[in-house]
mmCIF file of C-alpha atoms and ligand atoms in Angstrom:
data_model
loop_
_atom_site.group_PDB
_atom_site.id
_atom_site.type_symbol
_atom_site.label_atom_id
_atom_site.label_comp_id
_atom_site.label_asym_id
_atom_site.label_seq_id
_atom_site.Cartn_x
_atom_site.Cartn_y
_atom_site.Cartn_z
ATOM 1 C CA MET T 387 0.005 0.067 0.233
ATOM 2 C CA ALA T 388 1.475 3.319 -1.337
ATOM 3 C CA GLY T 389 1.016 6.913 -1.657
ATOM 4 C CA ILE T 390 -2.862 8.043 -1.188
ATOM 5 C CA ASP T 391 -3.960 4.708 -0.052
ATOM 6 C CA ALA T 392 -1.234 4.339 2.672
ATOM 7 C CA PHE T 393 -2.692 7.985 3.877
ATOM 8 C CA GLU T 394 -6.384 6.888 3.744
ATOM 9 C CA ARG T 395 -5.419 3.833 5.695
ATOM 10 C CA LEU T 396 -3.444 5.670 8.465
ATOM 11 C CA ALA T 397 -6.083 8.641 8.748
ATOM 12 C CA GLU T 398 -8.648 6.052 9.119
ATOM 13 C CA ALA T 399 -6.720 3.926 11.603
ATOM 14 C CA VAL T 400 -5.754 6.949 13.880
ATOM 15 C CA SER T 401 -8.097 8.164 16.440
ATOM 16 C CA THR T 402 -8.344 11.913 16.726
ATOM 17 C CA PRO T 403 -10.051 14.091 19.441
ATOM 18 C CA MET T 404 -13.806 14.892 18.982
ATOM 19 C CA VAL T 405 -14.716 18.343 19.569
ATOM 20 C CA ILE T 406 -18.012 20.604 19.106
ATOM 21 C CA VAL T 407 -17.663 24.173 17.813
ATOM 22 C CA THR T 408 -20.114 26.439 18.287
ATOM 23 C CA THR T 409 -20.647 30.165 16.865
ATOM 24 C CA ARG T 410 -22.690 32.850 16.811
ATOM 25 C CA VAL T 411 -23.758 35.927 14.301
ATOM 26 C CA GLU T 412 -26.343 38.102 15.957
ATOM 27 C CA ASP T 413 -29.369 35.592 16.625
ATOM 28 C CA GLU T 414 -28.096 32.559 15.065
ATOM 29 C CA THR T 415 -26.533 29.951 16.840
ATOM 30 C CA SER T 416 -24.761 27.384 15.372
ATOM 31 C CA GLY T 417 -22.735 24.117 16.153
ATOM 32 C CA CYS T 418 -21.225 20.619 14.991
ATOM 33 C CA LEU T 419 -19.436 17.958 15.956
ATOM 34 C CA VAL T 420 -15.638 18.534 14.287
ATOM 35 C CA GLY T 421 -13.013 15.765 13.864
ATOM 36 C CA PHE T 422 -10.462 17.927 11.828
ATOM 37 C CA SER T 423 -8.983 20.068 14.921
ATOM 38 C CA THR T 424 -5.457 20.855 16.637
ATOM 39 C CA ARG T 425 -3.609 23.217 18.441
ATOM 40 C CA CYS T 426 -1.294 24.511 15.811
ATOM 41 C CA SER T 427 1.028 27.208 17.437
ATOM 42 C CA VAL T 428 2.461 27.304 20.937
ATOM 43 C CA ASP T 429 3.351 31.079 20.943
ATOM 44 C CA PRO T 430 1.393 32.543 20.139
ATOM 45 C CA PRO T 431 -1.476 29.685 21.463
ATOM 46 C CA ARG T 432 -3.540 28.899 18.311
ATOM 47 C CA TYR T 433 -5.994 26.125 17.826
ATOM 48 C CA LEU T 434 -7.578 25.155 14.110
ATOM 49 C CA ALA T 435 -10.834 23.557 13.707
ATOM 50 C CA GLY T 436 -11.675 22.610 9.875
ATOM 51 C CA LEU T 437 -15.492 23.389 9.034
ATOM 52 C CA SER T 438 -16.890 21.464 6.054
ATOM 53 C CA ARG T 439 -18.165 24.141 3.548
ATOM 54 C CA VAL T 440 -21.531 21.847 3.225
ATOM 55 C CA ASN T 441 -22.300 22.727 7.015
ATOM 56 C CA ARG T 442 -24.247 25.490 8.225
ATOM 57 C CA THR T 443 -22.026 25.866 10.912
ATOM 58 C CA TYR T 444 -19.266 26.786 8.415
ATOM 59 C CA GLU T 445 -21.617 29.408 6.733
ATOM 60 C CA VAL T 446 -22.296 30.855 10.019
ATOM 61 C CA ALA T 447 -18.769 30.859 11.207
ATOM 62 C CA ARG T 448 -17.411 32.688 7.896
ATOM 63 C CA GLN T 449 -19.035 35.820 9.273
ATOM 64 C CA ALA T 450 -18.368 34.992 12.826
ATOM 65 C CA PRO T 451 -15.827 36.834 14.955
ATOM 66 C CA ILE T 452 -15.605 34.113 17.767
ATOM 67 C CA LEU T 453 -15.380 30.438 18.109
ATOM 68 C CA VAL T 454 -15.988 28.133 20.721
ATOM 69 C CA VAL T 455 -14.326 24.575 21.048
ATOM 70 C CA HIS T 456 -15.573 22.038 23.399
ATOM 71 C CA LEU T 457 -13.398 19.031 23.754
ATOM 72 C CA LEU T 458 -15.675 15.982 24.520
ATOM 73 C CA HIS T 459 -14.753 13.152 27.027
ATOM 74 C CA ASP T 460 -15.635 9.497 27.189
ATOM 75 C CA SER T 461 -19.135 9.619 28.743
ATOM 76 C CA ASP T 462 -22.675 9.031 28.137
ATOM 77 C CA ARG T 463 -23.685 12.696 28.013
ATOM 78 C CA ASP T 464 -20.934 13.782 25.798
ATOM 79 C CA ARG T 465 -21.725 11.183 23.527
ATOM 80 C CA GLU T 466 -25.141 12.019 23.264
ATOM 81 C CA LEU T 467 -23.902 15.844 22.807
ATOM 82 C CA ALA T 468 -21.668 14.279 19.711
ATOM 83 C CA ARG T 469 -24.575 12.641 18.379
ATOM 84 C CA LEU T 470 -26.802 15.548 18.418
ATOM 85 C CA PHE T 471 -24.245 17.949 16.718
ATOM 86 C CA GLY T 472 -22.981 15.498 14.285
ATOM 87 C CA GLU T 473 -25.989 13.937 13.018
ATOM 88 C CA GLU T 474 -28.699 16.818 13.051
ATOM 89 C CA THR T 475 -28.210 19.903 10.890
ATOM 90 C CA ALA T 476 -29.597 23.378 11.257
ATOM 91 C CA LYS T 477 -30.260 22.815 7.288
ATOM 92 C CA ASP T 478 -32.964 20.362 8.321
ATOM 93 C CA GLY T 479 -34.588 22.985 10.646
ATOM 94 C CA VAL T 480 -33.205 21.441 13.730
ATOM 95 C CA ASP T 481 -32.365 23.671 16.569
ATOM 96 C CA LYS T 482 -29.577 21.812 18.358
ATOM 97 C CA PHE T 483 -29.351 24.198 21.332
ATOM 98 C CA ALA T 484 -33.137 23.567 22.155
ATOM 99 C CA ARG T 485 -32.046 19.892 22.778
ATOM 100 C CA CYS T 486 -29.234 20.746 24.968
ATOM 101 C CA GLU T 487 -28.274 23.023 28.204
ATOM 102 C CA TRP T 488 -25.833 25.590 27.555
ATOM 103 C CA ASP T 489 -24.814 29.322 28.619
ATOM 104 C CA LEU T 490 -23.820 32.285 27.078
ATOM 105 C CA GLY T 491 -19.903 32.256 26.644
ATOM 106 C CA PRO T 492 -17.545 34.877 24.672
ATOM 107 C CA GLY T 493 -19.368 37.135 22.275
ATOM 108 C CA ALA T 494 -22.525 35.287 23.318
ATOM 109 C CA VAL T 495 -21.581 32.300 21.628
ATOM 110 C CA PRO T 496 -22.963 29.128 23.393
ATOM 111 C CA VAL T 497 -21.133 27.011 26.027
ATOM 112 C CA LEU T 498 -22.160 23.529 26.489
ATOM 113 C CA ARG T 499 -23.263 23.132 30.034
ATOM 114 C CA GLY T 500 -20.545 20.741 31.762
ATOM 115 C CA CYS T 501 -18.085 20.760 28.755
ATOM 116 C CA ASP T 502 -14.577 21.584 28.852
ATOM 117 C CA TRP T 503 -14.324 24.200 26.521
ATOM 118 C CA PHE T 504 -12.019 27.315 24.872
ATOM 119 C CA GLY T 505 -12.465 29.527 22.752
ATOM 120 C CA GLY T 506 -11.707 33.274 21.272
ATOM 121 C CA PRO T 507 -11.426 35.444 18.161
ATOM 122 C CA VAL T 508 -10.984 34.032 14.775
ATOM 123 C CA VAL T 509 -7.855 35.323 13.778
ATOM 124 C CA GLU T 510 -7.341 33.685 10.361
ATOM 125 C CA ARG T 511 -9.507 31.713 7.539
ATOM 126 C CA VAL T 512 -7.535 29.219 5.626
ATOM 127 C CA ASP T 513 -8.665 27.636 2.281
ATOM 128 C CA ILE T 514 -7.405 24.028 2.764
ATOM 129 C CA GLY T 515 -10.169 22.253 0.323
ATOM 130 C CA ASP T 516 -13.583 20.938 0.984
ATOM 131 C CA HIS T 517 -13.021 22.228 4.467
ATOM 132 C CA VAL T 518 -11.932 25.545 5.649
ATOM 133 C CA GLY T 519 -9.183 25.964 8.556
ATOM 134 C CA PHE T 520 -10.509 28.494 11.457
ATOM 135 C CA VAL T 521 -7.629 29.333 13.461
ATOM 136 C CA ILE T 522 -8.729 31.043 16.859
ATOM 137 C CA SER T 523 -6.947 32.702 19.477
ATOM 138 C CA PRO T 524 -7.858 30.541 22.677
ATOM 139 C CA GLU T 525 -8.349 33.171 25.482
ATOM 140 C CA GLN T 526 -10.925 31.977 27.644
ATOM 141 C CA GLY T 527 -12.295 28.656 28.849
ATOM 142 C CA ASP T 528 -12.674 25.700 31.320
ATOM 143 C CA ALA T 529 -10.638 22.955 31.715
ATOM 144 C CA SER T 530 -12.807 21.303 34.940
ATOM 145 C CA ARG T 531 -12.816 17.848 33.182
ATOM 146 C CA ALA T 532 -9.235 17.929 31.892
ATOM 147 C CA ASP T 533 -8.196 14.828 34.119
ATOM 148 C CA GLU T 534 -10.899 12.791 32.547
ATOM 149 C CA PRO T 535 -10.308 10.448 29.321
ATOM 150 C CA PHE T 536 -11.256 12.240 26.232
ATOM 151 C CA LEU T 537 -13.311 10.961 23.277
ATOM 152 C CA GLY T 538 -11.578 9.892 19.973
ATOM 153 C CA SER T 539 -12.920 9.328 16.740
ATOM 154 C CA ALA T 540 -12.291 5.469 17.608
ATOM 155 C CA ASP T 541 -14.651 5.465 20.433
ATOM 156 C CA LEU T 542 -17.574 6.974 18.764
ATOM 157 C CA GLY T 543 -18.610 3.989 16.551
ATOM 158 C CA GLU T 544 -20.743 4.651 13.344
ATOM 159 C CA LEU T 545 -22.393 7.935 13.549
ATOM 160 C CA ASP T 546 -24.254 9.545 10.180
ATOM 161 C CA PRO T 547 -23.016 13.255 9.610
ATOM 162 C CA GLY T 548 -25.946 15.474 9.428
ATOM 163 C CA ASN T 549 -24.494 16.719 5.810
ATOM 164 C CA PRO T 550 -22.112 14.137 3.987
ATOM 165 C CA THR T 551 -18.993 15.471 2.731
HETATM 166 C C1 LIG W 2012 -17.800 11.582 13.648
HETATM 167 C C2 LIG W 2012 -17.692 12.646 12.672
HETATM 168 C C3 LIG W 2012 -16.641 13.838 12.137
HETATM 169 C C4 LIG W 2012 -17.016 15.045 11.764
HETATM 170 N N1 LIG W 2012 -16.153 15.897 11.284
HETATM 171 C C5 LIG W 2012 -16.318 17.303 11.065
HETATM 172 C C6 LIG W 2012 -15.255 17.844 10.867
HETATM 173 O O1 LIG W 2012 -14.351 18.162 10.769
HETATM 174 N N2 LIG W 2012 -15.628 19.343 10.200
HETATM 175 C C7 LIG W 2012 -16.956 19.409 10.055
HETATM 176 O O2 LIG W 2012 -17.434 20.801 9.445
HETATM 177 N N3 LIG W 2012 -17.601 18.803 10.034
HETATM 178 C C8 LIG W 2012 -17.540 17.597 10.484
HETATM 179 N N4 LIG W 2012 -18.690 16.745 10.905
HETATM 180 C C9 LIG W 2012 -20.124 16.471 10.306
HETATM 181 C C10 LIG W 2012 -21.129 17.646 10.976
HETATM 182 O O3 LIG W 2012 -20.942 17.537 12.286
HETATM 183 C C11 LIG W 2012 -22.481 17.146 10.346
HETATM 184 O O4 LIG W 2012 -22.439 17.132 9.289
HETATM 185 C C12 LIG W 2012 -23.514 18.085 11.307
HETATM 186 O O5 LIG W 2012 -24.742 17.660 11.165
HETATM 187 C C13 LIG W 2012 -23.343 19.566 10.755
HETATM 188 O O6 LIG W 2012 -24.449 20.448 11.416
HETATM 189 P P1 LIG W 2012 -24.876 21.809 10.471
HETATM 190 O O7 LIG W 2012 -25.327 21.924 9.445
HETATM 191 O O8 LIG W 2012 -26.000 22.251 11.663
HETATM 192 O O9 LIG W 2012 -23.177 22.796 10.986
HETATM 193 C C14 LIG W 2012 -18.292 15.452 11.674
HETATM 194 C C15 LIG W 2012 -19.257 14.266 11.577
HETATM 195 C C16 LIG W 2012 -19.262 13.111 12.211
HETATM 196 C C17 LIG W 2012 -20.214 12.124 12.436
#
């Protein structure tokens, strides 16, 4: 196995952290499950989340000044949130925020209650293909559950994305 096949095989095999990205523009809140995300700078601290162009969250995030990233843990509640934000889409008229508990975070962006999170201004948007990289400066957050095991893509099992890429 070589080249692109090797890449696909390895990319599928590795377990990546699962996060939920939320954002807001005026009265519209939006959020989705994201598997493509990583810290991408130490100094200054920066985090990159890849949002698919087909998602409503991407459309909102294009205009949004602030994103919040929730790092999910291996708990029943976080798995339920992963399912809600990964399988449902605002494009079908689903209001995900009516189906979970949340508080107002930075810039009135929803912070999912009980989750670990960080968030801050979007400092760059990078065209990387069918996803766009949103680079944020993580200036606020809460790491109360940082000692709990995290939820990776390998732990999630089959989920059907609300908008297949
Ligand atoms: C395991 C898994 C990983 C996903 N990874 C991403 C991702 O990295 N970026 C993204 O934009 N969407 C990703 N999605 C898809 C969105 O979470 C999904 O299509 C969601 O329903 C979009 O909702 P929205 O249209 O309301 O934004 C993933 C879905 C699943 C199930």
